CSV table of C-alpha atoms and ligand atoms in Angstrom, one decimal:
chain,number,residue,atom,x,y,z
A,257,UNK,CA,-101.5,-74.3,-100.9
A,258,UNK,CA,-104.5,-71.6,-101.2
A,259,UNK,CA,-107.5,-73.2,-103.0
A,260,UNK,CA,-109.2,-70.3,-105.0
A,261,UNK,CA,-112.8,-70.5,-105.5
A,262,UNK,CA,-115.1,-68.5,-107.4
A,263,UNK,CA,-119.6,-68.4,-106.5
A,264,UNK,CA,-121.8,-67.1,-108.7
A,265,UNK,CA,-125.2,-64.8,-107.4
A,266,UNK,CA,-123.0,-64.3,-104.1
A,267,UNK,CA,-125.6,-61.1,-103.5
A,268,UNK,CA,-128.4,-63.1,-101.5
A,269,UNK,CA,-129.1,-65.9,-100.1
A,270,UNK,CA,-127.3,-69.4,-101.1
A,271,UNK,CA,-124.3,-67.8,-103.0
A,272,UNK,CA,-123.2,-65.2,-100.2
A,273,UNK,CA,-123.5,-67.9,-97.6
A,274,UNK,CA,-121.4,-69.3,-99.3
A,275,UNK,CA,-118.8,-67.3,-100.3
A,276,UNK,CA,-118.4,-66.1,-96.5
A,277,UNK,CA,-118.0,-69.7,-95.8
A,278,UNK,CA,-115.8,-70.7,-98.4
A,279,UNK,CA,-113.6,-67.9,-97.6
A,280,UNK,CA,-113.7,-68.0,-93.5
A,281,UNK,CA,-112.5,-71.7,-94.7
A,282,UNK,CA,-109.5,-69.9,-96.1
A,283,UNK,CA,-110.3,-70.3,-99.8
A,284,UNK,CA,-109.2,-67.0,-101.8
A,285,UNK,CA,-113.2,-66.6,-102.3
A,286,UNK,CA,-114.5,-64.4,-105.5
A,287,UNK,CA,-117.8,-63.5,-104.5
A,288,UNK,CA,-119.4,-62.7,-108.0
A,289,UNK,CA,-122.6,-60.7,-108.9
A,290,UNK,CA,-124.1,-59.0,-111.3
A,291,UNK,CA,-125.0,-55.9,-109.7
A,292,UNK,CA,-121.9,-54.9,-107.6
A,293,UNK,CA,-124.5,-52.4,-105.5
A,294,UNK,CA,-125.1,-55.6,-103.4
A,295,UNK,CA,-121.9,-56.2,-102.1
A,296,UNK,CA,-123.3,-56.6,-98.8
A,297,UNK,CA,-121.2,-59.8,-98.8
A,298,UNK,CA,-118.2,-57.7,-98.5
A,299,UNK,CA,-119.0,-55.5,-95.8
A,300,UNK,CA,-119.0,-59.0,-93.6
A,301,UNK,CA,-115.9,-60.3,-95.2
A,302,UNK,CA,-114.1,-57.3,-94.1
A,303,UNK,CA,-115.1,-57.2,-90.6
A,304,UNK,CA,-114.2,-60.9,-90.3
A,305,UNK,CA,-110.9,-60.2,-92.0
A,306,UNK,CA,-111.9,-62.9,-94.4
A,307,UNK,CA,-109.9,-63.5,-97.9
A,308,UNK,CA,-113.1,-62.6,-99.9
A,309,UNK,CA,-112.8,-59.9,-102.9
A,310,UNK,CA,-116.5,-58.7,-104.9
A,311,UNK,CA,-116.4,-59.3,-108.4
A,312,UNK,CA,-119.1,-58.4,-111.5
A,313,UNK,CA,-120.0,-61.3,-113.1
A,314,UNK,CA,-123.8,-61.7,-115.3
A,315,UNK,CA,-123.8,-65.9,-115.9
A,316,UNK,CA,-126.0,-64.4,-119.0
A,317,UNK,CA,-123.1,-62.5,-120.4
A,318,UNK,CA,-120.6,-64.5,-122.5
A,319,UNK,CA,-117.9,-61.2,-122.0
A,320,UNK,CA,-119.0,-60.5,-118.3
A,321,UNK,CA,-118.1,-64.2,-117.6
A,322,UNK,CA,-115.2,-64.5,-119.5
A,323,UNK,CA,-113.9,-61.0,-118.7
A,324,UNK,CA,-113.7,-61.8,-114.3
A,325,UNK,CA,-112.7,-65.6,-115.2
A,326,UNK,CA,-109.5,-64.3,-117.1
A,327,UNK,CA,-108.8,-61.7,-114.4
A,328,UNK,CA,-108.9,-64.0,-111.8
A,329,UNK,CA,-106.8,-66.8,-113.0
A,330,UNK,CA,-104.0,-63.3,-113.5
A,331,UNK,CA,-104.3,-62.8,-110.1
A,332,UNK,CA,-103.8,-66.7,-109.1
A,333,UNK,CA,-103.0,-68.6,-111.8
A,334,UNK,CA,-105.3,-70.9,-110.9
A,335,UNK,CA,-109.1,-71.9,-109.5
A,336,UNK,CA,-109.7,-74.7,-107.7
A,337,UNK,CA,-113.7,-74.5,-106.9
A,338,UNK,CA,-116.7,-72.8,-109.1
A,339,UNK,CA,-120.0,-72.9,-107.3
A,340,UNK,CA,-122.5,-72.2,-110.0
A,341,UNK,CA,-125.3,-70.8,-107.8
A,342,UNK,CA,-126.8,-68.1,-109.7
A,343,UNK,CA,-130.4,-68.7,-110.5
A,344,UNK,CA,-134.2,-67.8,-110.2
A,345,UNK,CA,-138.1,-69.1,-111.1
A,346,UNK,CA,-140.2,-68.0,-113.6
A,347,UNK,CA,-144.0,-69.0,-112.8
A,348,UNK,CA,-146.7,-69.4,-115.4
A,349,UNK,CA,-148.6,-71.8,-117.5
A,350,UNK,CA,-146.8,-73.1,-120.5
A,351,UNK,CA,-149.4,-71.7,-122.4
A,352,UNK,CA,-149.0,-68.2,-120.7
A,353,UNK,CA,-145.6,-68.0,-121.0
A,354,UNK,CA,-143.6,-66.8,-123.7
A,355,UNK,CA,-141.0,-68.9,-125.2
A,356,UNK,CA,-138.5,-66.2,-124.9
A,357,UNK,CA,-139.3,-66.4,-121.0
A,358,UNK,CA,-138.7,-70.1,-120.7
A,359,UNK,CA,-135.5,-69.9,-122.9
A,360,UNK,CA,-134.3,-66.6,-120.5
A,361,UNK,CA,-135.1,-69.4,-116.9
A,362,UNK,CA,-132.8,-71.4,-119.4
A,363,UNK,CA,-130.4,-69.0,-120.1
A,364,UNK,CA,-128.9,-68.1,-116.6
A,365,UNK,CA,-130.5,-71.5,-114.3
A,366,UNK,CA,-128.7,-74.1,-117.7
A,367,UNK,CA,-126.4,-71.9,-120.1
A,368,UNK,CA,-125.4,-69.6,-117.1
A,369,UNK,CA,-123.8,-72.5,-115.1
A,370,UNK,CA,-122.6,-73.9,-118.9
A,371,UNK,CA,-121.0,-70.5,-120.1
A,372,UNK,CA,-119.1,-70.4,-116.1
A,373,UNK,CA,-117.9,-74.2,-116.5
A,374,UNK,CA,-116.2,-73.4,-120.2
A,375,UNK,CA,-114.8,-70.6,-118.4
A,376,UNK,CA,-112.8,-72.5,-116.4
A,377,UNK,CA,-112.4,-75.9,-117.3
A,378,UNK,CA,-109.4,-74.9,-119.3
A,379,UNK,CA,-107.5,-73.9,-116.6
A,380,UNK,CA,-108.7,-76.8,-114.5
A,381,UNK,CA,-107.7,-79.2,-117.0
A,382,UNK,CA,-104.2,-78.0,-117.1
A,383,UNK,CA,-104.0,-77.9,-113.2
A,384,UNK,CA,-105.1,-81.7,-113.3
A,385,UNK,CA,-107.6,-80.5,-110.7
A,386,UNK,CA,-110.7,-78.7,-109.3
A,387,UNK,CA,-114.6,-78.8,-108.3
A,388,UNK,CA,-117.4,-77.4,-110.2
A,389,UNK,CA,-120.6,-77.2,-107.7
A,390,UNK,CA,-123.4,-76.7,-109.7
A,391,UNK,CA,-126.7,-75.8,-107.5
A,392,UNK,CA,-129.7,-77.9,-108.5
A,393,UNK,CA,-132.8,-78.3,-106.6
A,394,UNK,CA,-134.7,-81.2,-105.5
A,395,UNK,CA,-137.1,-79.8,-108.2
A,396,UNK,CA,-134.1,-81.1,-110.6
A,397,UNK,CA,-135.0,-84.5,-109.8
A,398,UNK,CA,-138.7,-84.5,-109.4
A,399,UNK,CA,-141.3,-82.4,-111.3
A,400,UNK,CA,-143.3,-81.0,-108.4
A,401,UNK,CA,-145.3,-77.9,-108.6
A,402,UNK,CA,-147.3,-76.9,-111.5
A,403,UNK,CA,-146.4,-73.7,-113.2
A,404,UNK,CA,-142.8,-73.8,-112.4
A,405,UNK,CA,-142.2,-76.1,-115.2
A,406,UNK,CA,-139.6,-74.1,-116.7
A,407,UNK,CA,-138.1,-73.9,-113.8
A,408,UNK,CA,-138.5,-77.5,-113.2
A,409,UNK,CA,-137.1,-78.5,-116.9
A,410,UNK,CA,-133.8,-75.8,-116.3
A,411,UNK,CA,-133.2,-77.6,-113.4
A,412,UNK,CA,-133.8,-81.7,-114.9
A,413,UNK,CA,-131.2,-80.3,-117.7
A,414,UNK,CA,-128.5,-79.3,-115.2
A,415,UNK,CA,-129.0,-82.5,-113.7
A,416,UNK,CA,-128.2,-84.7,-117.0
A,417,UNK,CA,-125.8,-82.2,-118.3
A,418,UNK,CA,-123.8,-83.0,-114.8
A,419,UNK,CA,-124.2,-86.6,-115.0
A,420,UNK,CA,-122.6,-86.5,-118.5
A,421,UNK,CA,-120.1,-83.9,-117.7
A,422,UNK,CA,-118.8,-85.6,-115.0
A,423,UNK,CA,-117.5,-88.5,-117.3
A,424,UNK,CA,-116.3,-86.1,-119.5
A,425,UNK,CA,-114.2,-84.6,-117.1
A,426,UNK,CA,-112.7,-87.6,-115.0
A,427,UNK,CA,-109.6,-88.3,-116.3
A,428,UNK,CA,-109.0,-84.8,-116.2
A,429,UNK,CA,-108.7,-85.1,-112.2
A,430,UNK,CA,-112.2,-82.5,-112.1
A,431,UNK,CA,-114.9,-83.3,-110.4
A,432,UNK,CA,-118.5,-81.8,-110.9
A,433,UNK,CA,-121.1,-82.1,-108.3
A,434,UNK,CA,-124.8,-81.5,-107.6
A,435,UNK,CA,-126.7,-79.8,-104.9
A,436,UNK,CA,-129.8,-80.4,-104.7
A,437,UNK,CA,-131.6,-78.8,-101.9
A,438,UNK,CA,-135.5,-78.2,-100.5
A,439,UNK,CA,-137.1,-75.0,-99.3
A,440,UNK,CA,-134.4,-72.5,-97.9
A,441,UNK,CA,-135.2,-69.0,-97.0
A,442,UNK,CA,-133.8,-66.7,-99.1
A,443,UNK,CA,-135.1,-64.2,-101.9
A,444,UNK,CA,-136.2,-66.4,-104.1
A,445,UNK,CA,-139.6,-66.5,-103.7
A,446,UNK,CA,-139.1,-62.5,-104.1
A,447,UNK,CA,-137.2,-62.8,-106.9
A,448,UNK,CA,-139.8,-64.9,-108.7
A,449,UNK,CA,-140.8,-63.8,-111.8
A,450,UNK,CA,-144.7,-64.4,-112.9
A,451,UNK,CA,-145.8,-64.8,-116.8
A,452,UNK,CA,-146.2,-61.4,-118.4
A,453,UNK,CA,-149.5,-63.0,-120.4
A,454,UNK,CA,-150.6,-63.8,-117.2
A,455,UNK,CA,-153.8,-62.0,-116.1
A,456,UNK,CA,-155.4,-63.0,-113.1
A,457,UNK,CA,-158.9,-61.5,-114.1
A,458,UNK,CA,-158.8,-63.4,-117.3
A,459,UNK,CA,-156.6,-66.6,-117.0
A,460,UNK,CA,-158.1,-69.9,-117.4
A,461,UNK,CA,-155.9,-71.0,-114.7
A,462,UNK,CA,-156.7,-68.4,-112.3
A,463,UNK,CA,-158.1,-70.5,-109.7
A,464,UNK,CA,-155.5,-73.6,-109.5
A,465,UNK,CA,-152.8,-70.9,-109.8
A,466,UNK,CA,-154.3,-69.4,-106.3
A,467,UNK,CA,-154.6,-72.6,-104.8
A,468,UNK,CA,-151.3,-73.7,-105.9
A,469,UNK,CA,-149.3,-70.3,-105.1
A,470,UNK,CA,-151.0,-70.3,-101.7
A,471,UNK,CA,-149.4,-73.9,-101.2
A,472,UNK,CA,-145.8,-73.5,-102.4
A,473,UNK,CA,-145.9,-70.5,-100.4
A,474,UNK,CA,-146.8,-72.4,-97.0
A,475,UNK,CA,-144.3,-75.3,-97.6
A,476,UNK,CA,-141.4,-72.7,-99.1
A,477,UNK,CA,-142.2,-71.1,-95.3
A,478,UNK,CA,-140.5,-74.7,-93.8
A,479,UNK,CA,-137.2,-73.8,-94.8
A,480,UNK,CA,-133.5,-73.7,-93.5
A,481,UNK,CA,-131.3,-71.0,-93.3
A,482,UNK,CA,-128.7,-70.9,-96.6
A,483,UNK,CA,-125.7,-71.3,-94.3
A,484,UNK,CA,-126.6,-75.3,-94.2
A,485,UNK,CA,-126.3,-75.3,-98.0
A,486,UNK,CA,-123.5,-73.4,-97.8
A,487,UNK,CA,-122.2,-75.9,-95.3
A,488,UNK,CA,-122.8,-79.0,-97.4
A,489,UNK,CA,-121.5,-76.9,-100.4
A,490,UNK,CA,-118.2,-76.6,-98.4
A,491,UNK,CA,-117.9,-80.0,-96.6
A,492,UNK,CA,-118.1,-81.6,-100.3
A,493,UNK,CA,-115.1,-79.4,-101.9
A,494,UNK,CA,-113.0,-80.4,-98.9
A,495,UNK,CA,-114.2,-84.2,-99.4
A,496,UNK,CA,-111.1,-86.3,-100.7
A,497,UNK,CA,-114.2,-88.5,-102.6
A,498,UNK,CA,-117.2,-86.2,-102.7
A,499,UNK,CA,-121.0,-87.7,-103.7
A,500,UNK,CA,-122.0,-87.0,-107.8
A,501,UNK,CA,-125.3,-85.2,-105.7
A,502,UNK,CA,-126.7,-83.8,-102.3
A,503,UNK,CA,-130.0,-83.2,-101.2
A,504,UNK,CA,-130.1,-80.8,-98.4
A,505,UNK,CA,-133.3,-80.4,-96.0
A,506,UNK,CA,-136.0,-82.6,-94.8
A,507,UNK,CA,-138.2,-81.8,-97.1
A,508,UNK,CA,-135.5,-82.7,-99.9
A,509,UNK,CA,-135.5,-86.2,-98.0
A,510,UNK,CA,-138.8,-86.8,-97.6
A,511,UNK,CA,-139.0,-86.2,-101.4
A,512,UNK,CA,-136.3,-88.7,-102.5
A,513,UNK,CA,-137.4,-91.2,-100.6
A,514,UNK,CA,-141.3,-91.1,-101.3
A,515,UNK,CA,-139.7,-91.3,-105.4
A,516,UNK,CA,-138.0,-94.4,-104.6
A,517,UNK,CA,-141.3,-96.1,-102.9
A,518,UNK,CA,-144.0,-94.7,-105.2
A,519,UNK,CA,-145.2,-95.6,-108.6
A,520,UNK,CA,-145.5,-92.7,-110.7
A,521,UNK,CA,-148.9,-92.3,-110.0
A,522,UNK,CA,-148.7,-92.8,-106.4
A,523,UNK,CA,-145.8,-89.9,-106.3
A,524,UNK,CA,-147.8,-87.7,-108.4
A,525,UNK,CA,-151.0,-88.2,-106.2
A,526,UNK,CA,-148.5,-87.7,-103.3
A,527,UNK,CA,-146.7,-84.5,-104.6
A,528,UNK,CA,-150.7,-83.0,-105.3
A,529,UNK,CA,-151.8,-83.6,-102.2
A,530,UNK,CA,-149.3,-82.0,-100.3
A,531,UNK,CA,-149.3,-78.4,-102.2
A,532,UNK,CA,-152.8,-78.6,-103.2
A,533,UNK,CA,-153.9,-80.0,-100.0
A,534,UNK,CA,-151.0,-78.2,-98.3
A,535,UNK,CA,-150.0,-80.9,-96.1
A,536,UNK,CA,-146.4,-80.0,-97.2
A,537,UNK,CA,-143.2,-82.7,-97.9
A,538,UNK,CA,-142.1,-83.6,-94.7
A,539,UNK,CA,-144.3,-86.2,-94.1
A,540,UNK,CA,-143.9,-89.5,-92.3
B,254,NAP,N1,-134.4,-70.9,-102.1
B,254,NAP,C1,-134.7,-72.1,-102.4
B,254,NAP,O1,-135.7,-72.7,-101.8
B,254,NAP,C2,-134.0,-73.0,-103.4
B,254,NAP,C3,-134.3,-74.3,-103.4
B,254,NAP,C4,-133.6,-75.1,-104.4
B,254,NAP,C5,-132.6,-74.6,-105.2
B,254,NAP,N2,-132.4,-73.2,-105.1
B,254,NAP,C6,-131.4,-72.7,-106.0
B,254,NAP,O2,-130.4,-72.0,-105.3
B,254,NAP,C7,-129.8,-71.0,-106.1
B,254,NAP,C8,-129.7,-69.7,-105.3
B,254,NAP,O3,-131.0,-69.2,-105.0
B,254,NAP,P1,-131.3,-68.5,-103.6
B,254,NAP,O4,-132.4,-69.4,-103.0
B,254,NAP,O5,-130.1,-68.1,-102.9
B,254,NAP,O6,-132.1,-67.2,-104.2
B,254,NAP,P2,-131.8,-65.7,-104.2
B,254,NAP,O7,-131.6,-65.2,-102.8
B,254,NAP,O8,-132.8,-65.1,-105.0
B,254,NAP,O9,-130.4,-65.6,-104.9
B,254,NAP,C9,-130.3,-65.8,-106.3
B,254,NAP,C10,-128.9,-65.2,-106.7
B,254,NAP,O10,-128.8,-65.4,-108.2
B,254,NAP,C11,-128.4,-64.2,-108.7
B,254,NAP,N3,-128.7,-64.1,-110.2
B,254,NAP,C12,-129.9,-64.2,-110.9
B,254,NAP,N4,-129.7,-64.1,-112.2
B,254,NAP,C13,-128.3,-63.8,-112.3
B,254,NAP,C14,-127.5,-63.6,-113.4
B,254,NAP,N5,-128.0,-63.5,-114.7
B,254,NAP,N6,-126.2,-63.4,-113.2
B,254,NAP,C15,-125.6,-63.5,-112.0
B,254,NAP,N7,-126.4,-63.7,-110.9
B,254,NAP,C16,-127.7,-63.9,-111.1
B,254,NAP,C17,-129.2,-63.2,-108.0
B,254,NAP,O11,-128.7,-61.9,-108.2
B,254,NAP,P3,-129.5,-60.5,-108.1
B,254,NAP,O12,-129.5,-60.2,-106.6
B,254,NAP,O13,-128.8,-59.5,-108.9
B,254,NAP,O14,-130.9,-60.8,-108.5
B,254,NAP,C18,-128.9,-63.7,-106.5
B,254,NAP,O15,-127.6,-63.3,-106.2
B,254,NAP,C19,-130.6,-70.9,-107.4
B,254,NAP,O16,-130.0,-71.6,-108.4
B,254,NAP,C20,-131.9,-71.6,-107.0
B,254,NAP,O17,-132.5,-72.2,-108.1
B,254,NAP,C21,-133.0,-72.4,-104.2
């Protein structure tokens, strides 16, 4: 039987990797996005003859999401996989930001994979089956940079969330999964967005926000390509018994495993020294 599977933020980067994958794997693939003028994704499809159709969906929109959830279980009845992808940074200090700009990294990294998952667990329930993929970061399981802490705390939530969900949903035959992957070269770092209080002339934090920017910038430059996320993303929906998380890259590896060794302190001395000292993650 066709498995359908539905991405969200298939525009760039992770999402569109993987919504060619998932549908060059034969899944009926619904590449969503909230600005249809980047439906790059489909141009590819259609040369590779692919089963992959563009669809508008805002994860901050309760009518957007609901609206291309309905219409896609009336065209199959069913959905098999969501990949909640969709997702970005905000950086500031806590004290720059606004709170409305940590609750908006809240609303589409946490509530944005949320408002897709109540979309669609109905329908999974009653099929008895399906995946929901939500993409983490290994910035979801360790706090690492300064100034991304919204970023950081959206991500820690989606985590636990997860961790409870996934109970919820056993006995329902659903399984929800994380990914949590390490510097990948996409437009993220683009897509950043920076504190609107925040003025470099002015700020308090000026100087440690230079040093510390400069850093995350060299060690986001040691990066894979999305297509290996998109790869794990794909080998777990076709696991029979797929892991409750992933990490994906080295640097993701290195990471974990320095958690598990350190004491707090020692990780936190750790994690400093590589961005402020830039001597990066990967690390022996
Ligand atoms: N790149 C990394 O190093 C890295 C590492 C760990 C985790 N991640 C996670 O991976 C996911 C994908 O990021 P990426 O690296 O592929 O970055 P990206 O190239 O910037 O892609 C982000 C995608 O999310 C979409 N998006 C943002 N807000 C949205 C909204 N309200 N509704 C629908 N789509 C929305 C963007 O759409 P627009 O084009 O319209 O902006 C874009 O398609 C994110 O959740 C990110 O946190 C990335």
């Amino acid at each position: 039987m066709t498995k359908v599977a539905v991405v969200t933020g298939s525009s760039s980067g992770i999402g569109f990797e993987t919504s060619l994958l998932l549908a060059r794997n034969q899944f009926t693939t619904y590449a969503t996005m909230r600005n249809l003028n980047k439906s790059q994704v489909f141009d590819t499809a259609l040369k590779e003859k692919i089963p992959l159709t563009v669809v508008q969906l805002d994860v901050n929109d309760d009518a957007s999401v609901n609206h291309a959830i309905d219409n896609i279980l009336k065209e199959n009845g069913q959905i098999d996989v969501l990949v909640n992808n969709a997702g970005y940074s905000i950086f500031g200090s806590v004290e720059e930001l606004s709170l409305e700009e940590i609750k908006e990294e809240f609303e589409t990294n946490f509530f944005g994979a949320v408002r897709a998952a109540r979309a669609v667990i109905p329908a999974m329930r009653k099929q008895s089956r399906g995946t929901i993929v939500n993409v983490s970061s290994i910035g979801g399981q360790v706090g690492l940079f300064p100034f991304f802490t919204a970023y950081h705390a959206s991500k820690f939530a989606l985590e636990g969330y997860t961790e409870s969900l996934r109970q919820e949903l056993n006995e329902f035959g659903i399984n929800v999964i994380l990914i949590e992957p390490g510097a990948v070269g996409t437009n993220f770092m683009e897509n950043m967005k920076t504190a609107k209080n925040f003025n470099p002339n002015d700020s308090p934090y000026a100087k440690i926000v230079q040093r510390v920017f400069e850093g995350a910038q060299v060690m986001m430059g040691i990066n894979i390509h999305p297509r290996e996320v998109a790869q794990v993303i794909v080998n777990a929906v076709n696991s029979a018994n797929p892991n409750v998380r992933y990490s994906v890259g080295r640097d993701a590896e290195s990471i974990l495993k320095r958690r598990a060794q350190l004491s707090d302190s020692e990780m936190e001395q750790w994690v400093r020294e590589s961005y402020m000292e830039k001597k990066g993650f990967i690390r022996d």
